Amino acid sequence: MVATSEWKFTRRDVLKLGAVSMSALAIPRVMAAPAATGPVSPPVMAKVAMEVNGKPQALDLDTRTTLLDALREHMHLTGTKKGCDHGQCGACTVIVDGRRINSCLTLAVMHEGAKVTTIEGLGTPDKMHPMQAAFVKHDGYQCGYCTPGQICSAVAVLDEMERDIPSHVTGDLKAKAAVTRMEVRERMSGNICRCGAYSNIHDAIEEVAGGTA
Amino acid sequence: MKPFAYERASSPKDAAAKAAKTPGAKFIAGGTNLLDLMKIGVEEPVHLIDVNGLKLDTIEATDDGGVRIGALVRNTELAADTRIRRDYPLLSRALLAGASGQLRNKATTAGNLLQRTRCPYFYDTNQPCNKRLPGSGCAAIGGFSRQHAIVGVSKSCIATHPSDMAVAMRALDATVETVRPDGSTRRIAIADFHTLPGTTPNVETVLAHGELITAVTLPRPVGGVQLYHKVRDRASYAFALVSVALILQPDGGGRVALGGVAHKPWRKSDADAALPKGAKAASDALLAGAETTHDNAFKVTLVERALAATLAEAKETSA
Ligand SMILES: Cc1cc2nc3c(=O)[nH]c(=O)nc-3n(C[C@H](O)[C@H](O)[C@H](O)COP(=O)(O)OP(=O)(O)OC[C@H]3O[C@@H](n4cnc5c(N)ncnc54)[C@H](O)[C@@H]3O)c2cc1C
Ligand code: SF4
């Protein structure tokens, strides 16, 4: 796990601190007026161990912690993004035991022994995964917020096609689908890009698929 | 989200027994619906029983020539299974029309059947909703009801069941297998599994407290051309406004079930019988006694047209 002291100060941290100091002003009032809904039950803690990007991680977590929050807040792997937090945008997509999932809609404690791959585990700035390199080459992003999820999803999409998983637009269910534009579009529909970089994202995926198909 | 205890069950019977004896307990499978609702305070279990390790994740042949689908088989695995693609393509098609690749990788057979409505007022804890808070009223009646039900509705609730998979299972005459807290098992025909809202829209199935779904079985394949036609606001990754599950036999007979129109997957025997007479006759039979709102009256026409399009495609496919 990355120790907090090793953190570089990023724009995100400044924003976070800003939010914290603002809410600090509100705390005394909130404390003076306890919620009318009765006693608050204490959090329940549980231990879970998993392997993230090849490294073992042992965590003691509030059972409510999603896999996404465990990655970001506890393992400090902030490459995986929180967009809607309701499975609708795909920004939190990671690969667990070889399958892409929305890390926001699953609990960390449900992943005992799992092997998790995040954007940080696919490649590094010096040694990029071919999909990462293709996204850079084709400008498959604008603001970049959805990009880690797009890339994890794209890598998994090509694997799913390789494993003969059909899609809504697959014409013949008895045959393996070919990597066509329609197939990739349909399969990537769980990843929303508000900047609308879709055509470039598509070009990046097509280039990587061309190399493997 | 309220704090909750978390435990893993050791067997289906153990899971059912634990759920029955622990107040406020719920099973968690893929978690894609339950956690979504827990985050906004619609579901508030204080105890979660994880059923993922119960080995209910296989698809097996049954003695009568059908298949038994484990409750924990993921939607992706089910849609991609060679037998399902060959013998029950309607089921693959319906699954693939739902949610996204990521969600289907997590979503399970049982969880999909039990997913809750997408009525926006059900999701908004500031609004009255008889399904969420019995007796509080229904904000959809008189509210924005474009996506709501048009048949089988009640004065208490006009919500729809959002599952695509369940519509295909209704057309395929599936059976839900369960284990009860006392260890006994039972089989429930999919037609009887989901209930209409009536005066208790908070009740959605005939499952008893603590009863665990272990599998869904399909009878031997019926052949024919099988199509799932989903009409929605986007071409992908959106819930159905209406959907049509059709099995058309060479003699013009067949079966039809609808999604997006009722509190449960909707099928009528007189509509199946009317299929040879065409889309209008079948859709009239399906929607007899429809009660629409200003916002969703268009669904009556949409069902007929969606069925006409599906029938035309089926005839083209078999020609
Ligand atoms: C953004 C988004 C889009 C979606 N789009 C679609 C769509 O277009 N079409 C569609 O059909 N669905 C759609 N879905 C819904 C999705 O299919 C469901 O969330 C999923 O199928 C639920 O399965 P699960 O295993 O994750 O259930 P969970 O969330 O784990 O459980 C759901 C319920 O079932 C109960 N349960 C689970 N397993 C059992 C069991 N074995 N026995 C008894 N009770 C059990 C749980 O206690 C819970 O109450 C969408 C979901 C999202 C988030
Ligand atoms: S339609 Fe049903 S779910 Fe929607 S607000 Fe009314 S009672 Fe609630």
Coordinates of C-alpha atoms and ligand atoms in Angstrom, one line a residue:
Chain A
M1 CA 0.0 0.0 0.0
V2 CA 1.2 3.5 -0.7
A3 CA 1.9 5.4 2.5
T4 CA 0.1 8.7 2.8
S5 CA 3.4 10.6 3.2
E6 CA 4.5 9.5 -0.3
W7 CA 1.5 11.3 -1.8
K8 CA 2.2 14.1 -4.2
F9 CA 0.0 17.2 -3.7
T10 CA -2.4 17.2 -6.6
R11 CA -5.1 19.5 -7.7
R12 CA -7.6 16.9 -6.5
D13 CA -6.1 17.1 -3.0
V14 CA -6.4 20.9 -2.9
L15 CA -10.0 20.6 -3.9
K16 CA -10.6 17.9 -1.3
L17 CA -9.0 20.1 1.4
G18 CA -11.1 23.0 0.3
A19 CA -14.2 20.9 0.8
V20 CA -13.1 19.7 4.2
S21 CA -12.3 23.1 5.5
M22 CA -15.7 24.3 4.3
S23 CA -17.6 21.5 6.0
A24 CA -15.6 22.1 9.2
L25 CA -17.5 25.3 9.7
A26 CA -20.7 23.4 9.6
I27 CA -19.7 20.7 12.0
P28 CA -20.5 22.4 15.3
R29 CA -24.1 23.1 14.2
V30 CA -24.6 19.5 13.1
M31 CA -23.3 18.2 16.3
A32 CA -25.5 20.6 18.3
A33 CA -28.6 19.1 16.7
P34 CA -28.4 15.4 16.6
A35 CA -30.4 13.6 14.0
A36 CA -34.0 13.0 15.0
T37 CA -34.0 9.5 13.5
G38 CA -32.7 7.8 16.7
P39 CA -29.4 6.3 17.7
V40 CA -26.9 5.9 14.9
S41 CA -25.6 2.3 14.8
P42 CA -21.8 2.0 14.7
P43 CA -20.1 0.8 11.6
V44 CA -19.3 -2.9 11.3
M45 CA -15.7 -3.7 10.3
A46 CA -14.5 -6.8 8.4
K47 CA -11.2 -8.0 7.1
V48 CA -10.7 -8.8 3.5
A49 CA -7.6 -9.8 1.5
M50 CA -7.3 -9.5 -2.3
E51 CA -4.6 -9.1 -4.9
V52 CA -4.6 -5.7 -6.7
N53 CA -2.3 -5.3 -9.7
G54 CA -0.3 -8.2 -8.6
K55 CA 0.2 -7.0 -5.0
P56 CA -1.4 -8.6 -2.0
Q57 CA -3.6 -6.2 0.0
A58 CA -5.0 -6.9 3.4
L59 CA -7.7 -4.5 4.6
D60 CA -9.9 -3.9 7.6
L61 CA -12.9 -2.1 6.2
D62 CA -16.3 -0.8 7.1
T63 CA -18.6 -3.4 5.4
R64 CA -20.3 -0.6 3.5
T65 CA -17.0 0.2 1.6
T66 CA -17.5 -0.4 -2.1
L67 CA -14.6 -1.9 -4.1
L68 CA -14.3 1.5 -5.7
D69 CA -13.8 3.3 -2.4
A70 CA -11.5 0.6 -1.2
L71 CA -9.3 1.1 -4.2
R72 CA -9.3 4.9 -4.1
E73 CA -9.5 5.8 -0.4
H74 CA -7.8 2.8 1.2
M75 CA -5.2 1.7 -1.4
H76 CA -4.8 5.1 -2.9
L77 CA -5.2 3.9 -6.4
T78 CA -7.0 6.9 -7.7
G79 CA -6.8 6.0 -11.3
T80 CA -10.2 4.4 -11.1
K81 CA -12.7 7.2 -11.1
K82 CA -16.0 7.7 -9.3
G83 CA -18.5 9.1 -11.7
C84 CA -22.2 8.4 -10.9
D85 CA -21.6 5.8 -8.2
H86 CA -24.7 4.0 -9.5
G87 CA -23.4 1.8 -12.3
Q88 CA -24.6 4.1 -15.0
C89 CA -21.4 5.8 -16.3
G90 CA -18.7 3.1 -16.3
A91 CA -15.9 5.4 -15.0
C92 CA -15.3 2.9 -12.1
T93 CA -14.7 -0.1 -14.5
V94 CA -12.0 -2.5 -13.3
I95 CA -11.2 -6.0 -14.2
V96 CA -11.8 -8.6 -11.4
D97 CA -10.8 -12.2 -12.0
G98 CA -10.6 -11.5 -15.7
R99 CA -14.1 -9.8 -15.9
R100 CA -14.8 -6.1 -16.2
I101 CA -17.3 -4.9 -13.6
N102 CA -18.5 -1.6 -12.1
S103 CA -16.5 -1.3 -8.9
C104 CA -19.0 1.1 -7.5
L105 CA -21.8 -1.5 -7.3
T106 CA -19.9 -4.2 -5.4
L107 CA -18.7 -4.4 -1.8
A108 CA -15.0 -4.8 -1.1
V109 CA -15.7 -7.5 1.5
M110 CA -17.3 -9.6 -1.2
H111 CA -13.9 -9.9 -3.0
E112 CA -11.9 -12.1 -0.6
G113 CA -9.1 -13.7 -2.7
A114 CA -10.0 -11.8 -5.9
K115 CA -7.5 -10.6 -8.4
V116 CA -8.2 -7.0 -9.3
T117 CA -6.6 -5.1 -12.2
T118 CA -7.0 -1.3 -12.3
I119 CA -5.7 1.1 -14.9
E120 CA -2.5 1.4 -12.8
G121 CA -2.0 -2.4 -13.3
L122 CA -2.5 -2.5 -17.0
G123 CA 0.6 -0.4 -17.8
T124 CA 2.8 2.4 -16.6
P125 CA 3.7 5.7 -18.3
D126 CA 7.0 4.1 -19.3
K127 CA 5.5 0.8 -20.3
M128 CA 2.0 1.4 -21.5
H129 CA -0.5 -1.3 -22.3
P130 CA -1.2 -1.3 -26.1
M131 CA -4.7 0.0 -25.4
Q132 CA -3.3 2.9 -23.3
A133 CA -0.8 3.7 -26.1
A134 CA -3.6 3.6 -28.7
F135 CA -5.8 6.0 -26.6
V136 CA -2.8 8.4 -26.5
K137 CA -2.1 8.1 -30.2
H138 CA -5.8 8.6 -31.2
D139 CA -6.6 11.2 -28.7
G140 CA -9.3 9.0 -27.1
Y141 CA -10.2 11.5 -24.5
Q142 CA -10.6 15.2 -23.7
C143 CA -11.0 15.8 -20.0
G144 CA -9.7 12.3 -19.3
Y145 CA -12.1 11.5 -16.4
C146 CA -13.8 8.5 -18.1
T147 CA -10.5 7.3 -19.7
P148 CA -9.4 4.7 -17.1
G149 CA -12.8 3.1 -17.2
Q150 CA -12.9 3.3 -21.0
I151 CA -9.5 1.6 -21.2
C152 CA -10.2 -1.2 -18.7
S153 CA -13.5 -1.8 -20.5
A154 CA -11.9 -1.8 -24.0
V155 CA -9.3 -4.3 -22.9
A156 CA -12.1 -6.6 -21.5
V157 CA -14.3 -6.1 -24.6
L158 CA -11.6 -7.6 -26.9
D159 CA -11.1 -10.4 -24.4
E160 CA -14.9 -11.1 -24.3
M161 CA -15.0 -11.2 -28.1
E162 CA -12.1 -13.6 -28.1
R163 CA -14.0 -15.8 -25.6
D164 CA -17.0 -15.8 -28.0
I165 CA -19.4 -13.8 -25.9
P166 CA -22.1 -12.4 -28.1
S167 CA -23.7 -9.0 -27.9
H168 CA -27.1 -7.3 -28.6
V169 CA -26.0 -6.6 -32.2
T170 CA -24.5 -10.0 -33.0
G171 CA -26.5 -11.3 -36.0
D172 CA -25.9 -15.0 -35.7
L173 CA -25.8 -16.3 -32.2
K174 CA -24.3 -19.5 -33.3
A175 CA -21.2 -17.9 -34.7
K176 CA -18.4 -15.9 -33.1
A177 CA -18.9 -12.2 -33.6
A178 CA -16.4 -10.3 -35.7
V179 CA -14.8 -7.1 -34.4
T180 CA -16.9 -4.6 -36.3
R181 CA -17.6 -1.0 -35.5
M182 CA -21.2 -1.8 -34.5
E183 CA -20.0 -4.6 -32.2
V184 CA -17.5 -2.4 -30.4
R185 CA -20.0 0.5 -30.1
E186 CA -22.6 -1.8 -28.5
R187 CA -20.1 -3.4 -26.2
M188 CA -18.7 -0.1 -25.0
S189 CA -22.1 1.4 -24.3
G190 CA -21.6 1.0 -20.5
N191 CA -18.9 3.7 -20.6
I192 CA -20.2 7.2 -21.0
C193 CA -17.9 10.0 -22.2
R194 CA -19.4 13.5 -21.6
C195 CA -16.8 15.1 -23.8
G196 CA -17.9 12.9 -26.6
A197 CA -14.6 11.5 -27.6
Y198 CA -16.3 8.3 -28.8
S199 CA -15.0 8.3 -32.4
N200 CA -11.4 8.5 -31.2
I201 CA -12.0 6.0 -28.5
H202 CA -13.3 3.7 -31.2
D203 CA -10.3 4.3 -33.5
A204 CA -8.0 3.3 -30.6
I205 CA -9.9 0.1 -29.9
E206 CA -10.1 -0.8 -33.6
E207 CA -6.3 -0.3 -33.9
V208 CA -5.6 -2.7 -31.0
A209 CA -8.2 -5.2 -32.3
G210 CA -6.6 -5.1 -35.7
G211 CA -3.4 -6.3 -34.1
T212 CA -5.1 -9.2 -32.3
A213 CA -8.0 -10.2 -34.5
Chain B
M1 CA -26.1 3.8 3.9
K2 CA -26.9 2.2 7.2
P3 CA -24.2 0.0 8.7
F4 CA -24.8 -3.8 8.2
A5 CA -23.3 -7.0 9.3
Y6 CA -21.9 -9.2 6.5
E7 CA -21.6 -13.0 6.4
R8 CA -21.2 -15.7 3.8
A9 CA -23.6 -18.6 3.8
S10 CA -22.2 -22.2 3.7
S11 CA -25.1 -23.9 1.9
P12 CA -28.4 -22.8 0.3
K13 CA -30.3 -24.2 3.3
D14 CA -28.0 -22.4 5.7
A15 CA -28.5 -19.1 3.7
A16 CA -32.3 -19.5 3.9
A17 CA -32.2 -20.4 7.6
K18 CA -29.9 -17.5 8.4
A19 CA -32.1 -15.0 6.5
A20 CA -35.2 -16.1 8.2
K21 CA -33.9 -15.9 11.7
T22 CA -32.0 -12.5 11.4
P23 CA -34.3 -9.5 11.4
G24 CA -33.5 -7.1 8.5
A25 CA -31.4 -9.6 6.6
K26 CA -31.1 -9.7 2.8
F27 CA -29.3 -11.9 0.4
I28 CA -26.7 -10.3 -1.8
A29 CA -25.7 -11.8 -5.2
G30 CA -24.3 -9.5 -7.8
G31 CA -25.3 -6.5 -5.7
T32 CA -26.0 -4.4 -8.8
N33 CA -29.5 -3.6 -7.8
L34 CA -29.4 -4.0 -4.0
L35 CA -26.4 -1.8 -3.4
D36 CA -27.7 0.8 -5.8
L37 CA -30.9 1.0 -3.7
M38 CA -29.0 0.9 -0.4
K39 CA -26.9 3.9 -1.4
I40 CA -30.0 6.0 -1.7
G41 CA -31.8 4.6 1.4
V42 CA -34.5 2.7 -0.4
E43 CA -33.2 -0.6 0.8
E44 CA -31.9 -0.7 4.4
P45 CA -30.8 -4.2 5.3
V46 CA -28.9 -4.4 8.6
H47 CA -27.5 -7.8 7.7
L48 CA -26.2 -9.1 4.3
I49 CA -25.9 -12.8 3.5
D50 CA -23.5 -13.3 0.6
V51 CA -24.8 -16.2 -1.5
N52 CA -21.9 -16.0 -4.1
G53 CA -20.0 -18.9 -2.7
L54 CA -22.9 -21.4 -2.8
K55 CA -21.8 -23.1 -6.1
L56 CA -25.2 -22.3 -7.7
D57 CA -23.4 -21.2 -10.8
T58 CA -23.7 -24.0 -13.3
I59 CA -26.0 -24.7 -16.2
E60 CA -27.0 -28.3 -16.5
A61 CA -29.1 -30.5 -18.6
T62 CA -32.3 -31.8 -16.9
D63 CA -33.8 -35.3 -17.3
D64 CA -36.7 -34.1 -19.4
G65 CA -34.5 -32.5 -22.0
G66 CA -34.4 -29.0 -20.6
V67 CA -31.8 -27.0 -18.6
R68 CA -31.4 -26.0 -15.0
I69 CA -29.8 -22.6 -14.6
G70 CA -28.1 -22.0 -11.2
A71 CA -29.4 -18.9 -9.4
L72 CA -25.8 -17.5 -9.4
V73 CA -25.1 -17.9 -13.1
R74 CA -24.1 -14.5 -14.3
N75 CA -26.1 -12.9 -17.1
T76 CA -23.1 -12.8 -19.4
E77 CA -22.4 -16.5 -18.9
L78 CA -26.0 -17.4 -19.4
A79 CA -26.3 -15.4 -22.6
A80 CA -23.1 -16.8 -24.0
D81 CA -23.8 -20.5 -23.1
T82 CA -23.8 -22.6 -26.3
R83 CA -26.9 -24.5 -25.4
I84 CA -28.8 -21.4 -24.6
R85 CA -27.8 -19.7 -27.8
R86 CA -28.8 -22.8 -29.8
D87 CA -31.9 -23.9 -28.0
Y88 CA -33.3 -20.8 -26.2
P89 CA -31.9 -17.9 -28.3
L90 CA -34.8 -15.8 -27.0
L91 CA -33.2 -15.9 -23.6
S92 CA -29.7 -14.9 -24.9
R93 CA -31.3 -12.1 -26.9
A94 CA -33.2 -10.7 -23.9
L95 CA -30.2 -10.8 -21.6
L96 CA -28.0 -9.1 -24.2
A97 CA -30.5 -6.3 -24.6
G98 CA -30.3 -5.5 -20.9
A99 CA -27.9 -3.3 -18.9
S100 CA -24.2 -3.1 -20.0
G101 CA -21.3 -5.6 -20.4
Q102 CA -20.0 -4.7 -17.0
L103 CA -23.3 -5.1 -15.2
R104 CA -24.1 -8.4 -17.0
N105 CA -20.8 -9.8 -15.7
K106 CA -22.0 -9.3 -12.2
A107 CA -25.8 -9.6 -12.4
T108 CA -27.1 -13.1 -11.5
T109 CA -30.1 -15.1 -12.7
A110 CA -32.0 -14.8 -9.3
G111 CA -31.0 -11.1 -8.8
N112 CA -32.2 -10.2 -12.2
L113 CA -35.7 -11.8 -11.5
L114 CA -35.8 -9.9 -8.2
Q115 CA -34.6 -6.5 -9.4
R116 CA -36.9 -3.7 -8.4
T117 CA -38.8 -1.2 -10.4
R118 CA -37.2 1.8 -12.0
C119 CA -40.1 4.1 -11.2
P120 CA -38.4 7.4 -10.4
Y121 CA -40.6 8.1 -7.4
F122 CA -39.7 4.8 -5.9
Y123 CA -36.0 5.9 -6.1
D124 CA -36.8 9.4 -4.5
T125 CA -37.2 9.0 -0.8
N126 CA -38.8 12.5 -0.6
Q127 CA -41.8 11.3 -2.7
P128 CA -44.8 9.2 -1.6
C129 CA -44.6 5.7 -2.9
N130 CA -46.7 2.7 -1.7
K131 CA -44.1 0.3 -2.9
R132 CA -41.3 1.8 -0.8
L133 CA -43.4 3.0 2.1
P134 CA -46.8 1.3 2.2
G135 CA -49.7 3.7 2.7
S136 CA -47.8 6.8 1.7
G137 CA -49.5 7.2 -1.7
C138 CA -48.3 6.9 -5.3
A139 CA -46.6 9.9 -6.8
A140 CA -46.6 8.4 -10.2
I141 CA -50.4 8.5 -10.5
G142 CA -50.9 12.1 -11.6
G143 CA -47.1 12.5 -11.9
F144 CA -44.7 11.8 -14.7
S145 CA -45.7 8.3 -15.8
R146 CA -44.3 7.9 -19.3
Q147 CA -42.5 4.7 -18.5
H148 CA -45.2 3.2 -16.3
A149 CA -47.5 0.2 -16.6
I150 CA -50.7 0.1 -18.7
V151 CA -52.1 -3.3 -17.8
G152 CA -52.6 -5.0 -14.4
V153 CA -52.2 -1.7 -12.6
S154 CA -54.0 -0.8 -9.4
K155 CA -55.0 2.4 -7.6
S156 CA -51.9 1.9 -5.3
C157 CA -49.2 1.5 -7.9
I158 CA -48.5 1.6 -11.7
A159 CA -44.9 0.5 -11.7
T160 CA -43.4 -1.9 -14.2
H161 CA -41.0 -4.8 -13.7
P162 CA -37.8 -3.7 -15.5
S163 CA -36.2 -7.1 -16.3
D164 CA -35.7 -8.2 -19.9
M165 CA -34.6 -11.7 -18.9
A166 CA -37.8 -12.4 -17.1
V167 CA -39.9 -11.6 -20.2
A168 CA -38.0 -14.2 -22.2
M169 CA -38.4 -16.7 -19.3
R170 CA -42.1 -16.0 -19.2
A171 CA -42.4 -16.9 -22.9
L172 CA -40.2 -20.0 -22.4
D173 CA -42.4 -21.3 -19.4
A174 CA -39.5 -21.3 -16.9
T175 CA -39.9 -22.6 -13.4
V176 CA -38.2 -21.0 -10.3
E177 CA -36.7 -23.5 -7.8
T178 CA -36.3 -22.4 -4.2
V179 CA -35.3 -23.7 -0.8
R180 CA -37.2 -22.5 2.3
P181 CA -35.8 -21.8 5.8
D182 CA -37.0 -25.2 7.0
G183 CA -34.9 -26.8 4.3
S184 CA -37.9 -27.8 2.1
T185 CA -37.9 -27.0 -1.6
R186 CA -40.5 -25.9 -4.1
R187 CA -41.0 -25.1 -7.7
I188 CA -42.9 -22.0 -8.8
A189 CA -44.1 -21.5 -12.4
I190 CA -42.7 -18.1 -13.7
A191 CA -46.3 -17.1 -14.5
D192 CA -47.1 -17.3 -10.7
F193 CA -43.8 -16.0 -9.5
H194 CA -44.3 -12.2 -9.8
T195 CA -47.4 -10.6 -8.4
L196 CA -49.6 -7.7 -9.5
P197 CA -49.5 -4.6 -7.3
G198 CA -53.1 -4.7 -6.0
T199 CA -53.2 -3.0 -2.6
T200 CA -49.7 -4.3 -1.6
P201 CA -47.3 -3.1 -4.2
N202 CA -44.5 -3.7 -1.7
V203 CA -45.0 -7.4 -2.3
E204 CA -43.5 -8.3 -5.7
T205 CA -43.2 -12.1 -5.7
V206 CA -44.7 -15.1 -3.9
L207 CA -41.3 -15.8 -2.2
A208 CA -41.6 -16.2 1.6
H209 CA -39.3 -14.4 4.0
G210 CA -35.9 -16.1 3.8
E211 CA -36.8 -18.2 0.8
L212 CA -33.7 -18.6 -1.5
I213 CA -33.9 -19.1 -5.2
T214 CA -31.5 -21.9 -6.1
A215 CA -32.2 -22.3 -9.9
V216 CA -34.4 -21.5 -12.8
T217 CA -35.3 -24.4 -15.1
L218 CA -36.5 -24.3 -18.7
P219 CA -38.5 -27.1 -20.3
R220 CA -37.3 -28.9 -23.4
P221 CA -36.6 -26.5 -26.3
V222 CA -39.6 -25.5 -28.4
G223 CA -37.8 -24.4 -31.5
G224 CA -39.3 -21.8 -33.9
V225 CA -37.9 -18.4 -34.6
Q226 CA -37.2 -16.6 -31.4
L227 CA -36.8 -12.8 -31.2
Y228 CA -36.6 -10.2 -28.5
H229 CA -37.5 -6.7 -29.7
K230 CA -36.8 -3.9 -27.2
V231 CA -38.0 -0.4 -27.8
R232 CA -36.1 2.2 -25.7
D233 CA -35.0 5.8 -25.7
R234 CA -31.4 4.9 -26.7
A235 CA -30.1 2.2 -28.9
S236 CA -28.2 0.6 -26.1
Y237 CA -28.0 0.7 -22.3
A238 CA -31.5 1.8 -21.5
F239 CA -34.5 0.2 -19.9
A240 CA -37.4 -0.8 -22.2
L241 CA -40.4 1.4 -22.9
V242 CA -41.9 -1.8 -24.2
S243 CA -40.4 -5.1 -25.3
V244 CA -41.7 -8.1 -27.2
A245 CA -40.5 -11.7 -26.7
L246 CA -41.8 -13.7 -29.6
I247 CA -41.5 -17.4 -30.5
L248 CA -43.0 -18.0 -33.9
Q249 CA -43.6 -21.5 -35.3
P250 CA -43.6 -22.4 -39.0
D251 CA -47.4 -22.9 -38.8
G252 CA -47.9 -19.3 -37.7
G253 CA -48.7 -20.3 -34.1
G254 CA -46.4 -19.3 -31.2
R255 CA -46.0 -17.4 -28.0
V256 CA -45.7 -13.7 -27.1
A257 CA -44.8 -12.0 -23.9
L258 CA -44.3 -8.3 -23.2
G259 CA -42.0 -6.2 -21.0
G260 CA -42.4 -2.6 -19.9
V261 CA -46.2 -2.8 -19.7
A262 CA -47.0 -4.3 -16.3
H263 CA -45.8 -5.2 -12.8
K264 CA -44.7 -8.5 -14.1
P265 CA -43.7 -10.1 -17.5
W266 CA -47.0 -10.0 -19.4
R267 CA -48.4 -13.0 -21.3
K268 CA -52.0 -14.0 -22.2
S269 CA -53.1 -17.4 -23.6
D270 CA -55.7 -15.8 -25.9
A271 CA -53.0 -13.5 -27.3
D272 CA -50.8 -16.6 -28.1
A273 CA -53.9 -18.1 -29.8
A274 CA -54.5 -14.8 -31.8
L275 CA -50.9 -14.7 -33.2
P276 CA -51.8 -16.3 -36.5
K277 CA -54.3 -13.4 -37.0
G278 CA -51.6 -10.9 -36.8
A279 CA -50.2 -8.1 -34.6
K280 CA -53.4 -6.2 -34.0
A281 CA -55.4 -9.2 -32.8
A282 CA -52.6 -10.4 -30.5
S283 CA -51.9 -7.0 -29.1
D284 CA -55.6 -6.4 -28.5
A285 CA -55.7 -9.6 -26.5
L286 CA -52.6 -8.7 -24.6
L287 CA -53.8 -5.2 -23.7
A288 CA -57.5 -5.9 -23.1
G289 CA -58.7 -3.7 -20.2
A290 CA -55.6 -1.4 -20.4
E291 CA -55.6 1.6 -18.1
T292 CA -53.3 4.2 -19.4
T293 CA -52.3 7.7 -18.2
H294 CA -51.9 10.8 -20.3
D295 CA -48.2 10.1 -20.4
N296 CA -48.1 6.5 -21.3
A297 CA -51.2 6.0 -23.5
F298 CA -48.7 5.8 -26.5
K299 CA -47.6 2.4 -25.3
V300 CA -50.8 0.8 -26.6
T301 CA -49.9 1.8 -30.2
L302 CA -46.2 1.1 -29.5
V303 CA -46.9 -2.5 -28.4
E304 CA -49.0 -3.2 -31.6
R305 CA -46.3 -1.7 -33.8
A306 CA -43.4 -3.4 -32.0
L307 CA -45.2 -6.7 -32.3
A308 CA -46.0 -6.1 -36.0
A309 CA -42.3 -5.4 -36.6
T310 CA -41.2 -8.5 -34.6
L311 CA -43.7 -10.7 -36.5
A312 CA -42.5 -9.3 -39.8
E313 CA -38.8 -10.0 -38.9
A314 CA -39.7 -13.5 -37.7
K315 CA -41.4 -14.3 -41.0
E316 CA -38.5 -13.0 -42.9
T317 CA -36.1 -15.0 -40.8
S318 CA -38.0 -18.3 -41.3
A319 CA -38.6 -17.6 -45.1
Ligands
LIG1 C1 -27.4 1.3 -15.0 C2 -28.2 0.0 -15.0 C3 -28.9 -0.3 -16.1 C4 -29.6 -1.5 -16.2 N1 -30.3 -1.9 -17.3 C5 -31.0 -3.0 -17.3 C6 -31.8 -3.3 -18.5 O1 -31.8 -2.7 -19.5 N2 -32.5 -4.5 -18.4 C7 -32.6 -5.3 -17.3 O2 -33.2 -6.3 -17.3 N3 -31.9 -5.0 -16.2 C8 -31.1 -3.8 -16.2 N4 -30.4 -3.5 -15.0 C9 -30.6 -4.3 -13.8 C10 -29.7 -5.5 -13.7 O3 -30.1 -6.4 -14.6 C11 -29.9 -5.9 -12.2 O4 -29.4 -5.0 -11.4 C12 -29.3 -7.3 -12.0 O5 -29.9 -8.3 -12.8 C13 -29.6 -7.7 -10.5 O6 -28.8 -8.9 -10.3 P1 -27.8 -9.0 -9.0 O7 -27.3 -10.4 -9.0 O8 -26.8 -7.9 -9.1 O9 -28.9 -8.7 -7.8 P2 -28.6 -8.2 -6.4 O10 -28.5 -6.7 -6.4 O11 -27.5 -8.9 -5.7 O12 -30.0 -8.6 -5.7 C14 -31.3 -8.1 -6.1 C15 -32.3 -8.7 -5.2 O13 -32.4 -10.1 -5.3 C16 -32.2 -10.7 -4.0 N5 -31.5 -12.0 -4.3 C17 -30.4 -12.1 -5.0 N6 -30.1 -13.4 -5.2 C18 -31.1 -14.1 -4.6 C19 -31.4 -15.5 -4.4 N7 -30.6 -16.5 -4.9 N8 -32.6 -15.9 -3.8 C20 -33.4 -14.9 -3.3 N9 -33.2 -13.6 -3.4 C21 -32.0 -13.2 -4.0 C22 -31.5 -9.7 -3.2 O14 -31.7 -9.9 -1.8 C23 -32.0 -8.4 -3.7 O15 -33.2 -8.1 -3.1 C24 -29.6 -2.3 -15.0 C25 -28.9 -2.0 -13.9 C26 -28.2 -0.8 -13.8 C27 -27.5 -0.4 -12.6
SF4_2 S1 -45.9 3.6 -9.3 FE1 -45.5 2.2 -7.6 S2 -43.3 2.4 -7.4 FE2 -44.0 4.3 -8.5 S3 -44.5 5.8 -7.0 FE3 -46.4 4.7 -7.4 S4 -46.4 3.1 -5.8 FE4 -44.3 3.9 -5.9

